[in-house]
Each structure stands twice: as C-alpha cells, then as structure tokens.
Amino acid sequence: MAVIKKFRIKSFKEQETLLQLDNISMFYDKRRILNDISFKVNRSEVLGLLGPNGVGKSTIFKIIMNIEQQKSGKIYLNGVDCSNFPIHERSSRFNLSYCPQYGGYLFDLSTLDNLKAVGEIRVKNQRARSERIEYLISRFQLEEVRDIRARLLSGGQKRRLTIAMALLGEPELLLLDEPFSFLDIKSIINIQEIIVKLQTENRITCVITDHQISALLKICDESFVLAEGKVIAKGTPSELIKNPEAQSAYFGDSFKIN
C-alpha cells in the first residue's frame, strides 16, 4: 500500500507557479462570496482549501474552470492570463481537469462507457485512448465493475471513476471537490493513496477541498483557511492547526490530527 504522507515538507518541490488567482471577487446577487482572493499554486504541489460551508471553496473551483465568471480579478495558468478564456480552451490548452462534489459521470452508462465517452474528447488517437482506458481501469481497481452502470456503484467506486475520467487526458492540474465526502474509512484511505501516487509518481498538481479535515491535511503540502470571503490563514498543515485565526474561524481549540 502507498504511504500516506503526513505534514510533508515541500522543500524538494518545484518553485514554479502553475496557477495564480489575483484579487478574485465574486457576488451572488448582492452577497459577496469572495473578497479579493489571491493565492498561488506551485507545480507538483498538493494544496488544500479549508473553511466553513458557504465561504466559496467550490466557487473558486468553478471560477478556475470558468464554469462561473468572477466579477473582478485575474486568473493565470502557466503565467498566461486566461481570465477570459472559455472553459474548453482553458481545459485543453492548460491541461486542466475538475472532479465535482456531485456527479461527474453519466448515471446510466457503465464504468467503461463513461471512460470511453470522455476519452473520445480528450484522447484523439484510438489506440492510445484504449490503452489509457485499460490502464486507468486497472490502476483504479475498477475491473470488477467495468460493465456496471455508474449509478449502481458504491461511493468509493464512483469517486475512483470520476478521478479516472479526469485523468484520461493526463492533466497537469487536477481540482478535487470533496473527494472524501460520504465515504467510509477504507475508501478514504484508498482515495488518499491515489492522490499521493498522482503527485509523487506523475507530478500532477492537485487542489483539494473537503470537510474531512484530518484526511485532507495528511496529504497536503500547504493549505489555507477561508472565512468571510478572505484567506485568513495559510501554511503547512502543522503550522495551520496552530494558527489562532484558523482555530477561531474553523478548527476550534481542540482539533488534532488523528
């Protein structure tokens, strides 16, 4: 089994910015969700987004993908201002993939057919596409459910399927929204192992948000806490859980990593 990294120091990581958000603001009706949010994600980094419900974590993902358009601010990928690029160009040109909190697959298609549907878009060469699909089915332990409709899969199997679908195009940047939600302990560990392998073996940059705080912090190089539309604390997991502002807004005084 893979070793789950815990409070890993990222001294060996590349200090090259892959993603940058610069003064991003967002409103829903007249309610401000994000208030001049700025942060950078380095290549090969695993970054965690934390904060109470409704602070804009999923909104940040949607803005990065351009599923939703920010009201102000800029987004840079590989140093290029892509703030006005449509979703298909942002995804293909910068090799960006997104696993939403809910769904992300076609309910009445089998595991294999879901992978084929995405593969036809992301991998043009038919032989390469077939080889990639078979590799992902094996890597994500989906052999036994390859012909089962997605809606009949367990929670852990659905998570593994959506991550496999996101990896078909071999992305540089993977956004994972609540990958541990509603999963049992064994499934959470399995998803943790997958994320660690993606980063250590494939050098894929990951940005993750989840309310399973301990599970998230164990695999992150750095995290930050959002509250009232702003970044109120950031640092390595060990630094973050000791931060008074993060404790007050999110962790509480007694939180510890299990």
PDB file of C-alpha atoms in Angstrom:
ATOM      1  CA  MET A   1       0.000   0.000   0.000  1.00  0.00           C
ATOM      2  CA  ALA A   2       1.095   3.578  -0.598  1.00  0.00           C
ATOM      3  CA  VAL A   3       2.433   5.565   2.309  1.00  0.00           C
ATOM      4  CA  ILE A   4       0.131   8.461   3.186  1.00  0.00           C
ATOM      5  CA  LYS A   5       2.327  11.489   3.615  1.00  0.00           C
ATOM      6  CA  LYS A   6       1.701  13.492   6.764  1.00  0.00           C
ATOM      7  CA  PHE A   7       2.841  17.096   7.176  1.00  0.00           C
ATOM      8  CA  ARG A   8       5.242  16.658   4.308  1.00  0.00           C
ATOM      9  CA  ILE A   9       7.810  19.423   3.879  1.00  0.00           C
ATOM     10  CA  LYS A  10       7.818  20.588   0.285  1.00  0.00           C
ATOM     11  CA  SER A  11      11.471  21.619   0.081  1.00  0.00           C
ATOM     12  CA  PHE A  12      12.040  19.340  -2.917  1.00  0.00           C
ATOM     13  CA  LYS A  13       9.110  20.759  -4.886  1.00  0.00           C
ATOM     14  CA  GLU A  14       9.499  22.954  -7.935  1.00  0.00           C
ATOM     15  CA  GLN A  15       9.049  26.609  -7.032  1.00  0.00           C
ATOM     16  CA  GLU A  16       7.349  27.341 -10.337  1.00  0.00           C
ATOM     17  CA  THR A  17       3.871  28.834 -10.255  1.00  0.00           C
ATOM     18  CA  LEU A  18       1.336  26.807 -12.232  1.00  0.00           C
ATOM     19  CA  LEU A  19      -1.877  28.540 -11.084  1.00  0.00           C
ATOM     20  CA  GLN A  20      -2.344  32.064  -9.770  1.00  0.00           C
ATOM     21  CA  LEU A  21      -5.511  33.838  -8.660  1.00  0.00           C
ATOM     22  CA  ASP A  22      -5.107  37.595  -8.403  1.00  0.00           C
ATOM     23  CA  ASN A  23      -7.684  39.647  -6.459  1.00  0.00           C
ATOM     24  CA  ILE A  24     -10.667  37.457  -7.362  1.00  0.00           C
ATOM     25  CA  SER A  25     -14.063  38.721  -6.190  1.00  0.00           C
ATOM     26  CA  MET A  26     -17.443  37.078  -6.643  1.00  0.00           C
ATOM     27  CA  PHE A  27     -21.028  38.026  -5.774  1.00  0.00           C
ATOM     28  CA  TYR A  28     -24.258  36.031  -5.758  1.00  0.00           C
ATOM     29  CA  ASP A  29     -26.997  38.626  -6.111  1.00  0.00           C
ATOM     30  CA  LYS A  30     -25.717  41.289  -3.704  1.00  0.00           C
ATOM     31  CA  ARG A  31     -23.921  38.895  -1.342  1.00  0.00           C
ATOM     32  CA  ARG A  32     -20.127  38.939  -1.631  1.00  0.00           C
ATOM     33  CA  ILE A  33     -18.748  35.386  -1.655  1.00  0.00           C
ATOM     34  CA  LEU A  34     -15.093  36.089  -2.442  1.00  0.00           C
ATOM     35  CA  ASN A  35     -13.369  39.314  -1.472  1.00  0.00           C
ATOM     36  CA  ASP A  36     -10.145  39.939  -3.449  1.00  0.00           C
ATOM     37  CA  ILE A  37      -8.834  36.378  -3.038  1.00  0.00           C
ATOM     38  CA  SER A  38      -5.220  35.895  -4.144  1.00  0.00           C
ATOM     39  CA  PHE A  39      -3.055  32.771  -3.983  1.00  0.00           C
ATOM     40  CA  LYS A  40      -0.534  30.737  -5.981  1.00  0.00           C
ATOM     41  CA  VAL A  41      -0.131  27.000  -6.517  1.00  0.00           C
ATOM     42  CA  ASN A  42       3.296  25.667  -7.465  1.00  0.00           C
ATOM     43  CA  ARG A  43       3.844  22.849  -9.915  1.00  0.00           C
ATOM     44  CA  SER A  44       3.664  19.383  -8.271  1.00  0.00           C
ATOM     45  CA  GLU A  45       2.092  20.830  -5.111  1.00  0.00           C
ATOM     46  CA  VAL A  46      -0.919  19.472  -3.229  1.00  0.00           C
ATOM     47  CA  LEU A  47      -2.878  22.437  -1.879  1.00  0.00           C
ATOM     48  CA  GLY A  48      -5.853  22.174   0.473  1.00  0.00           C
ATOM     49  CA  LEU A  49      -8.721  24.672   0.697  1.00  0.00           C
ATOM     50  CA  LEU A  50     -10.491  24.713   4.053  1.00  0.00           C
ATOM     51  CA  GLY A  51     -13.311  26.706   5.567  1.00  0.00           C
ATOM     52  CA  PRO A  52     -16.935  26.565   6.738  1.00  0.00           C
ATOM     53  CA  ASN A  53     -19.819  25.841   4.356  1.00  0.00           C
ATOM     54  CA  GLY A  54     -20.667  28.712   2.057  1.00  0.00           C
ATOM     55  CA  VAL A  55     -17.296  30.500   2.094  1.00  0.00           C
ATOM     56  CA  GLY A  56     -16.690  29.937  -1.620  1.00  0.00           C
ATOM     57  CA  LYS A  57     -14.427  26.885  -1.903  1.00  0.00           C
ATOM     58  CA  SER A  58     -16.449  25.238  -4.684  1.00  0.00           C
ATOM     59  CA  THR A  59     -16.947  28.662  -6.265  1.00  0.00           C
ATOM     60  CA  ILE A  60     -13.163  29.023  -6.545  1.00  0.00           C
ATOM     61  CA  PHE A  61     -13.013  25.749  -8.469  1.00  0.00           C
ATOM     62  CA  LYS A  62     -15.799  26.836 -10.797  1.00  0.00           C
ATOM     63  CA  ILE A  63     -14.060  30.146 -11.434  1.00  0.00           C
ATOM     64  CA  ILE A  64     -10.760  28.402 -12.205  1.00  0.00           C
ATOM     65  CA  MET A  65     -12.585  26.227 -14.750  1.00  0.00           C
ATOM     66  CA  ASN A  66     -14.720  29.193 -15.978  1.00  0.00           C
ATOM     67  CA  ILE A  67     -17.933  27.360 -15.153  1.00  0.00           C
ATOM     68  CA  GLU A  68     -18.688  30.632 -13.378  1.00  0.00           C
ATOM     69  CA  GLN A  69     -17.174  34.025 -14.202  1.00  0.00           C
ATOM     70  CA  GLN A  70     -15.605  36.127 -11.462  1.00  0.00           C
ATOM     71  CA  LYS A  71     -16.792  39.718 -11.085  1.00  0.00           C
ATOM     72  CA  SER A  72     -13.245  41.047 -10.871  1.00  0.00           C
ATOM     73  CA  GLY A  73      -9.656  39.832 -10.759  1.00  0.00           C
ATOM     74  CA  LYS A  74      -7.484  37.684 -12.995  1.00  0.00           C
ATOM     75  CA  ILE A  75      -6.553  34.021 -13.360  1.00  0.00           C
ATOM     76  CA  TYR A  76      -3.162  32.902 -14.652  1.00  0.00           C
ATOM     77  CA  LEU A  77      -2.214  29.402 -15.797  1.00  0.00           C
ATOM     78  CA  ASN A  78       1.450  28.805 -16.653  1.00  0.00           C
ATOM     79  CA  GLY A  79       1.901  32.561 -16.471  1.00  0.00           C
ATOM     80  CA  VAL A  80      -0.772  33.262 -19.111  1.00  0.00           C
ATOM     81  CA  ASP A  81      -3.745  35.479 -18.285  1.00  0.00           C
ATOM     82  CA  CYS A  82      -6.647  33.167 -19.121  1.00  0.00           C
ATOM     83  CA  SER A  83      -9.336  35.191 -17.326  1.00  0.00           C
ATOM     84  CA  ASN A  84     -11.451  35.465 -20.475  1.00  0.00           C
ATOM     85  CA  PHE A  85     -10.709  32.049 -21.984  1.00  0.00           C
ATOM     86  CA  PRO A  86     -13.791  29.791 -22.344  1.00  0.00           C
ATOM     87  CA  ILE A  87     -13.950  26.537 -20.425  1.00  0.00           C
ATOM     88  CA  HIS A  88     -12.970  24.278 -23.355  1.00  0.00           C
ATOM     89  CA  GLU A  89      -9.872  26.339 -24.188  1.00  0.00           C
ATOM     90  CA  ARG A  90      -8.837  26.636 -20.559  1.00  0.00           C
ATOM     91  CA  SER A  91      -9.202  22.891 -20.108  1.00  0.00           C
ATOM     92  CA  SER A  92      -7.454  21.767 -23.304  1.00  0.00           C
ATOM     93  CA  ARG A  93      -4.726  24.405 -23.633  1.00  0.00           C
ATOM     94  CA  PHE A  94      -3.631  24.211 -19.992  1.00  0.00           C
ATOM     95  CA  ASN A  95      -4.485  20.544 -19.374  1.00  0.00           C
ATOM     96  CA  LEU A  96      -6.888  21.213 -16.540  1.00  0.00           C
ATOM     97  CA  SER A  97      -9.339  18.696 -15.028  1.00  0.00           C
ATOM     98  CA  TYR A  98     -12.097  19.024 -12.436  1.00  0.00           C
ATOM     99  CA  CYS A  99     -13.848  16.437 -10.249  1.00  0.00           C
ATOM    100  CA  PRO A 100     -17.064  17.995  -8.894  1.00  0.00           C
ATOM    101  CA  GLN A 101     -18.502  17.163  -5.493  1.00  0.00           C
ATOM    102  CA  TYR A 102     -21.582  15.531  -7.014  1.00  0.00           C
ATOM    103  CA  GLY A 103     -21.896  13.532 -10.216  1.00  0.00           C
ATOM    104  CA  GLY A 104     -19.209  13.958 -12.827  1.00  0.00           C
ATOM    105  CA  TYR A 105     -20.297  10.790 -14.646  1.00  0.00           C
ATOM    106  CA  LEU A 106     -23.228   9.650 -16.785  1.00  0.00           C
ATOM    107  CA  PHE A 107     -25.509   7.691 -14.463  1.00  0.00           C
ATOM    108  CA  ASP A 108     -26.852   5.138 -16.944  1.00  0.00           C
ATOM    109  CA  LEU A 109     -23.564   4.393 -18.694  1.00  0.00           C
ATOM    110  CA  SER A 110     -21.243   1.670 -17.476  1.00  0.00           C
ATOM    111  CA  THR A 111     -17.856   2.392 -15.953  1.00  0.00           C
ATOM    112  CA  LEU A 112     -16.205   1.516 -19.266  1.00  0.00           C
ATOM    113  CA  ASP A 113     -18.596   3.591 -21.372  1.00  0.00           C
ATOM    114  CA  ASN A 114     -18.128   6.625 -19.105  1.00  0.00           C
ATOM    115  CA  LEU A 115     -14.396   6.395 -19.681  1.00  0.00           C
ATOM    116  CA  LYS A 116     -14.909   5.947 -23.418  1.00  0.00           C
ATOM    117  CA  ALA A 117     -17.188   8.998 -23.593  1.00  0.00           C
ATOM    118  CA  VAL A 118     -14.586  11.266 -22.021  1.00  0.00           C
ATOM    119  CA  GLY A 119     -11.732   9.533 -23.813  1.00  0.00           C
ATOM    120  CA  GLU A 120     -13.162  10.371 -27.231  1.00  0.00           C
ATOM    121  CA  ILE A 121     -12.858  14.043 -26.325  1.00  0.00           C
ATOM    122  CA  ARG A 122      -9.516  14.031 -24.506  1.00  0.00           C
ATOM    123  CA  VAL A 123      -7.505  11.386 -26.414  1.00  0.00           C
ATOM    124  CA  LYS A 124      -7.808  11.572 -30.191  1.00  0.00           C
ATOM    125  CA  ASN A 125      -5.723   8.523 -31.125  1.00  0.00           C
ATOM    126  CA  GLN A 126      -7.958   5.458 -30.844  1.00  0.00           C
ATOM    127  CA  ARG A 127      -5.225   3.015 -29.872  1.00  0.00           C
ATOM    128  CA  ALA A 128      -3.761   5.382 -27.285  1.00  0.00           C
ATOM    129  CA  ARG A 129      -7.264   6.008 -25.954  1.00  0.00           C
ATOM    130  CA  SER A 130      -7.993   2.293 -25.489  1.00  0.00           C
ATOM    131  CA  GLU A 131      -4.650   1.715 -23.799  1.00  0.00           C
ATOM    132  CA  ARG A 132      -5.180   4.664 -21.481  1.00  0.00           C
ATOM    133  CA  ILE A 133      -8.671   3.458 -20.503  1.00  0.00           C
ATOM    134  CA  GLU A 134      -7.445  -0.048 -19.719  1.00  0.00           C
ATOM    135  CA  TYR A 135      -4.558   1.364 -17.702  1.00  0.00           C
ATOM    136  CA  LEU A 136      -6.902   3.527 -15.612  1.00  0.00           C
ATOM    137  CA  ILE A 137      -9.385   0.691 -15.057  1.00  0.00           C
ATOM    138  CA  SER A 138      -6.534  -1.409 -13.692  1.00  0.00           C
ATOM    139  CA  ARG A 139      -4.898   1.372 -11.681  1.00  0.00           C
ATOM    140  CA  PHE A 140      -8.153   2.393 -10.003  1.00  0.00           C
ATOM    141  CA  GLN A 141      -9.240  -1.201  -9.341  1.00  0.00           C
ATOM    142  CA  LEU A 142     -12.394  -0.930 -11.454  1.00  0.00           C
ATOM    143  CA  GLU A 143     -12.078  -4.263 -13.276  1.00  0.00           C
ATOM    144  CA  GLU A 144     -14.961  -5.892 -11.422  1.00  0.00           C
ATOM    145  CA  VAL A 145     -17.344  -3.023 -12.200  1.00  0.00           C
ATOM    146  CA  ARG A 146     -16.246  -2.119 -15.727  1.00  0.00           C
ATOM    147  CA  ASP A 147     -19.629  -3.198 -17.153  1.00  0.00           C
ATOM    148  CA  ILE A 148     -21.762  -1.969 -14.229  1.00  0.00           C
ATOM    149  CA  ARG A 149     -23.826   1.221 -14.610  1.00  0.00           C
ATOM    150  CA  ALA A 150     -22.296   4.116 -12.726  1.00  0.00           C
ATOM    151  CA  ARG A 151     -25.419   4.789 -10.642  1.00  0.00           C
ATOM    152  CA  LEU A 152     -25.092   1.299  -9.120  1.00  0.00           C
ATOM    153  CA  LEU A 153     -21.507   1.742  -7.932  1.00  0.00           C
ATOM    154  CA  SER A 154     -20.540   2.279  -4.303  1.00  0.00           C
ATOM    155  CA  GLY A 155     -19.463   5.723  -3.133  1.00  0.00           C
ATOM    156  CA  GLY A 156     -15.782   4.814  -3.269  1.00  0.00           C
ATOM    157  CA  GLN A 157     -16.121   3.288  -6.734  1.00  0.00           C
ATOM    158  CA  LYS A 158     -17.877   6.412  -8.009  1.00  0.00           C
ATOM    159  CA  ARG A 159     -15.056   8.580  -6.638  1.00  0.00           C
ATOM    160  CA  ARG A 160     -12.434   6.386  -8.279  1.00  0.00           C
ATOM    161  CA  LEU A 161     -14.357   6.504 -11.564  1.00  0.00           C
ATOM    162  CA  THR A 162     -14.641  10.303 -11.605  1.00  0.00           C
ATOM    163  CA  ILE A 163     -10.946  10.721 -10.818  1.00  0.00           C
ATOM    164  CA  ALA A 164     -10.066   8.200 -13.537  1.00  0.00           C
ATOM    165  CA  MET A 165     -12.235  10.135 -16.010  1.00  0.00           C
ATOM    166  CA  ALA A 166     -10.459  13.359 -15.033  1.00  0.00           C
ATOM    167  CA  LEU A 167      -7.084  11.727 -15.629  1.00  0.00           C
ATOM    168  CA  LEU A 168      -7.779  10.477 -19.145  1.00  0.00           C
ATOM    169  CA  GLY A 169      -6.091  13.497 -20.704  1.00  0.00           C
ATOM    170  CA  GLU A 170      -3.114  13.287 -18.303  1.00  0.00           C
ATOM    171  CA  PRO A 171      -3.763  16.721 -16.751  1.00  0.00           C
ATOM    172  CA  GLU A 172      -1.168  18.990 -15.201  1.00  0.00           C
ATOM    173  CA  LEU A 173      -3.667  20.403 -12.711  1.00  0.00           C
ATOM    174  CA  LEU A 174      -6.447  18.430 -11.005  1.00  0.00           C
ATOM    175  CA  LEU A 175      -9.186  20.082  -8.936  1.00  0.00           C
ATOM    176  CA  LEU A 176     -10.894  17.767  -6.434  1.00  0.00           C
ATOM    177  CA  ASP A 177     -14.074  18.998  -4.743  1.00  0.00           C
ATOM    178  CA  GLU A 178     -14.949  16.961  -1.616  1.00  0.00           C
ATOM    179  CA  PRO A 179     -13.336  13.658  -2.724  1.00  0.00           C
ATOM    180  CA  PHE A 180     -13.778  12.118   0.772  1.00  0.00           C
ATOM    181  CA  SER A 181     -17.395  13.087   1.468  1.00  0.00           C
ATOM    182  CA  PHE A 182     -19.782  10.272   2.468  1.00  0.00           C
ATOM    183  CA  LEU A 183     -17.008   7.646   2.245  1.00  0.00           C
ATOM    184  CA  ASP A 184     -16.072   5.007   4.801  1.00  0.00           C
ATOM    185  CA  ILE A 185     -12.573   4.922   6.315  1.00  0.00           C
ATOM    186  CA  LYS A 186     -11.268   2.267   3.919  1.00  0.00           C
ATOM    187  CA  SER A 187     -12.476   4.223   0.885  1.00  0.00           C
ATOM    188  CA  ILE A 188     -10.972   7.454   2.234  1.00  0.00           C
ATOM    189  CA  ILE A 189      -7.574   5.784   2.653  1.00  0.00           C
ATOM    190  CA  ASN A 190      -7.859   4.403  -0.878  1.00  0.00           C
ATOM    191  CA  ILE A 191      -8.536   7.870  -2.320  1.00  0.00           C
ATOM    192  CA  GLN A 192      -5.685   9.326  -0.234  1.00  0.00           C
ATOM    193  CA  GLU A 193      -3.313   6.748  -1.683  1.00  0.00           C
ATOM    194  CA  ILE A 194      -4.451   7.599  -5.209  1.00  0.00           C
ATOM    195  CA  ILE A 195      -3.840  11.322  -4.663  1.00  0.00           C
ATOM    196  CA  VAL A 196      -0.393  10.729  -3.158  1.00  0.00           C
ATOM    197  CA  LYS A 197       0.593   8.499  -6.087  1.00  0.00           C
ATOM    198  CA  LEU A 198      -0.630  11.081  -8.601  1.00  0.00           C
ATOM    199  CA  GLN A 199       1.608  13.668  -7.029  1.00  0.00           C
ATOM    200  CA  THR A 200       4.688  11.575  -6.276  1.00  0.00           C
ATOM    201  CA  GLU A 201       4.727   9.429  -9.432  1.00  0.00           C
ATOM    202  CA  ASN A 202       3.068  11.647 -12.051  1.00  0.00           C
ATOM    203  CA  ARG A 203       3.896  15.110 -10.627  1.00  0.00           C
ATOM    204  CA  ILE A 204       0.270  16.175 -11.052  1.00  0.00           C
ATOM    205  CA  THR A 205      -0.598  19.353  -9.187  1.00  0.00           C
ATOM    206  CA  CYS A 206      -3.721  18.953  -7.026  1.00  0.00           C
ATOM    207  CA  VAL A 207      -6.008  21.459  -5.350  1.00  0.00           C
ATOM    208  CA  ILE A 208      -8.431  19.810  -2.928  1.00  0.00           C
ATOM    209  CA  THR A 209     -11.254  20.928  -0.679  1.00  0.00           C
ATOM    210  CA  ASP A 210     -13.023  18.709   1.857  1.00  0.00           C
ATOM    211  CA  HIS A 211     -14.616  18.812   5.319  1.00  0.00           C
ATOM    212  CA  GLN A 212     -12.782  15.625   6.310  1.00  0.00           C
ATOM    213  CA  ILE A 213     -10.084  17.866   7.758  1.00  0.00           C
ATOM    214  CA  SER A 214      -7.717  15.211   9.068  1.00  0.00           C
ATOM    215  CA  ALA A 215      -7.885  13.194   5.850  1.00  0.00           C
ATOM    216  CA  LEU A 216      -7.185  16.297   3.784  1.00  0.00           C
ATOM    217  CA  LEU A 217      -4.329  17.709   5.854  1.00  0.00           C
ATOM    218  CA  LYS A 218      -2.463  14.399   5.880  1.00  0.00           C
ATOM    219  CA  ILE A 219      -1.861  14.618   2.123  1.00  0.00           C
ATOM    220  CA  CYS A 220      -1.323  18.360   1.616  1.00  0.00           C
ATOM    221  CA  ASP A 221       1.922  20.260   1.309  1.00  0.00           C
ATOM    222  CA  GLU A 222       0.194  23.511   2.158  1.00  0.00           C
ATOM    223  CA  SER A 223      -3.349  24.611   2.994  1.00  0.00           C
ATOM    224  CA  PHE A 224      -5.269  27.760   3.700  1.00  0.00           C
ATOM    225  CA  VAL A 225      -8.448  28.639   5.542  1.00  0.00           C
ATOM    226  CA  LEU A 226     -11.167  30.838   4.044  1.00  0.00           C
ATOM    227  CA  ALA A 227     -13.599  32.845   6.135  1.00  0.00           C
ATOM    228  CA  GLU A 228     -15.860  35.764   5.255  1.00  0.00           C
ATOM    229  CA  GLY A 229     -14.616  35.752   1.687  1.00  0.00           C
ATOM    230  CA  LYS A 230     -10.933  36.076   2.547  1.00  0.00           C
ATOM    231  CA  VAL A 231      -7.869  33.939   3.183  1.00  0.00           C
ATOM    232  CA  ILE A 232      -7.374  34.274   6.940  1.00  0.00           C
ATOM    233  CA  ALA A 233      -4.556  31.740   7.452  1.00  0.00           C
ATOM    234  CA  LYS A 234      -2.176  29.671   5.341  1.00  0.00           C
ATOM    235  CA  GLY A 235       0.814  27.400   5.789  1.00  0.00           C
ATOM    236  CA  THR A 236       1.823  23.775   6.144  1.00  0.00           C
ATOM    237  CA  PRO A 237      -0.736  21.620   7.950  1.00  0.00           C
ATOM    238  CA  SER A 238       1.282  21.648  11.174  1.00  0.00           C
ATOM    239  CA  GLU A 239       1.502  25.438  11.034  1.00  0.00           C
ATOM    240  CA  LEU A 240      -2.143  25.883  10.143  1.00  0.00           C
ATOM    241  CA  ILE A 241      -3.687  23.917  13.010  1.00  0.00           C
ATOM    242  CA  LYS A 242      -1.719  26.087  15.471  1.00  0.00           C
ATOM    243  CA  ASN A 243      -2.807  29.358  13.856  1.00  0.00           C
ATOM    244  CA  PRO A 244      -5.105  31.308  16.245  1.00  0.00           C
ATOM    245  CA  GLU A 245      -7.224  32.792  13.427  1.00  0.00           C
ATOM    246  CA  ALA A 246      -7.712  29.376  11.822  1.00  0.00           C
ATOM    247  CA  GLN A 247      -8.633  27.881  15.203  1.00  0.00           C
ATOM    248  CA  SER A 248     -11.155  30.637  15.866  1.00  0.00           C
ATOM    249  CA  ALA A 249     -12.799  30.527  12.439  1.00  0.00           C
ATOM    250  CA  TYR A 250     -12.703  26.824  11.661  1.00  0.00           C
ATOM    251  CA  PHE A 251     -10.719  24.240  13.646  1.00  0.00           C
ATOM    252  CA  GLY A 252     -11.642  25.099  17.208  1.00  0.00           C
ATOM    253  CA  ASP A 253      -9.229  24.828  20.120  1.00  0.00           C
ATOM    254  CA  SER A 254      -9.162  21.049  20.497  1.00  0.00           C
ATOM    255  CA  PHE A 255      -8.649  19.880  16.899  1.00  0.00           C
ATOM    256  CA  LYS A 256      -5.794  17.423  16.386  1.00  0.00           C
ATOM    257  CA  ILE A 257      -4.657  15.229  13.502  1.00  0.00           C
ATOM    258  CA  ASN A 258      -5.520  11.606  14.192  1.00  0.00           C
TER     259      ASN A 258
END
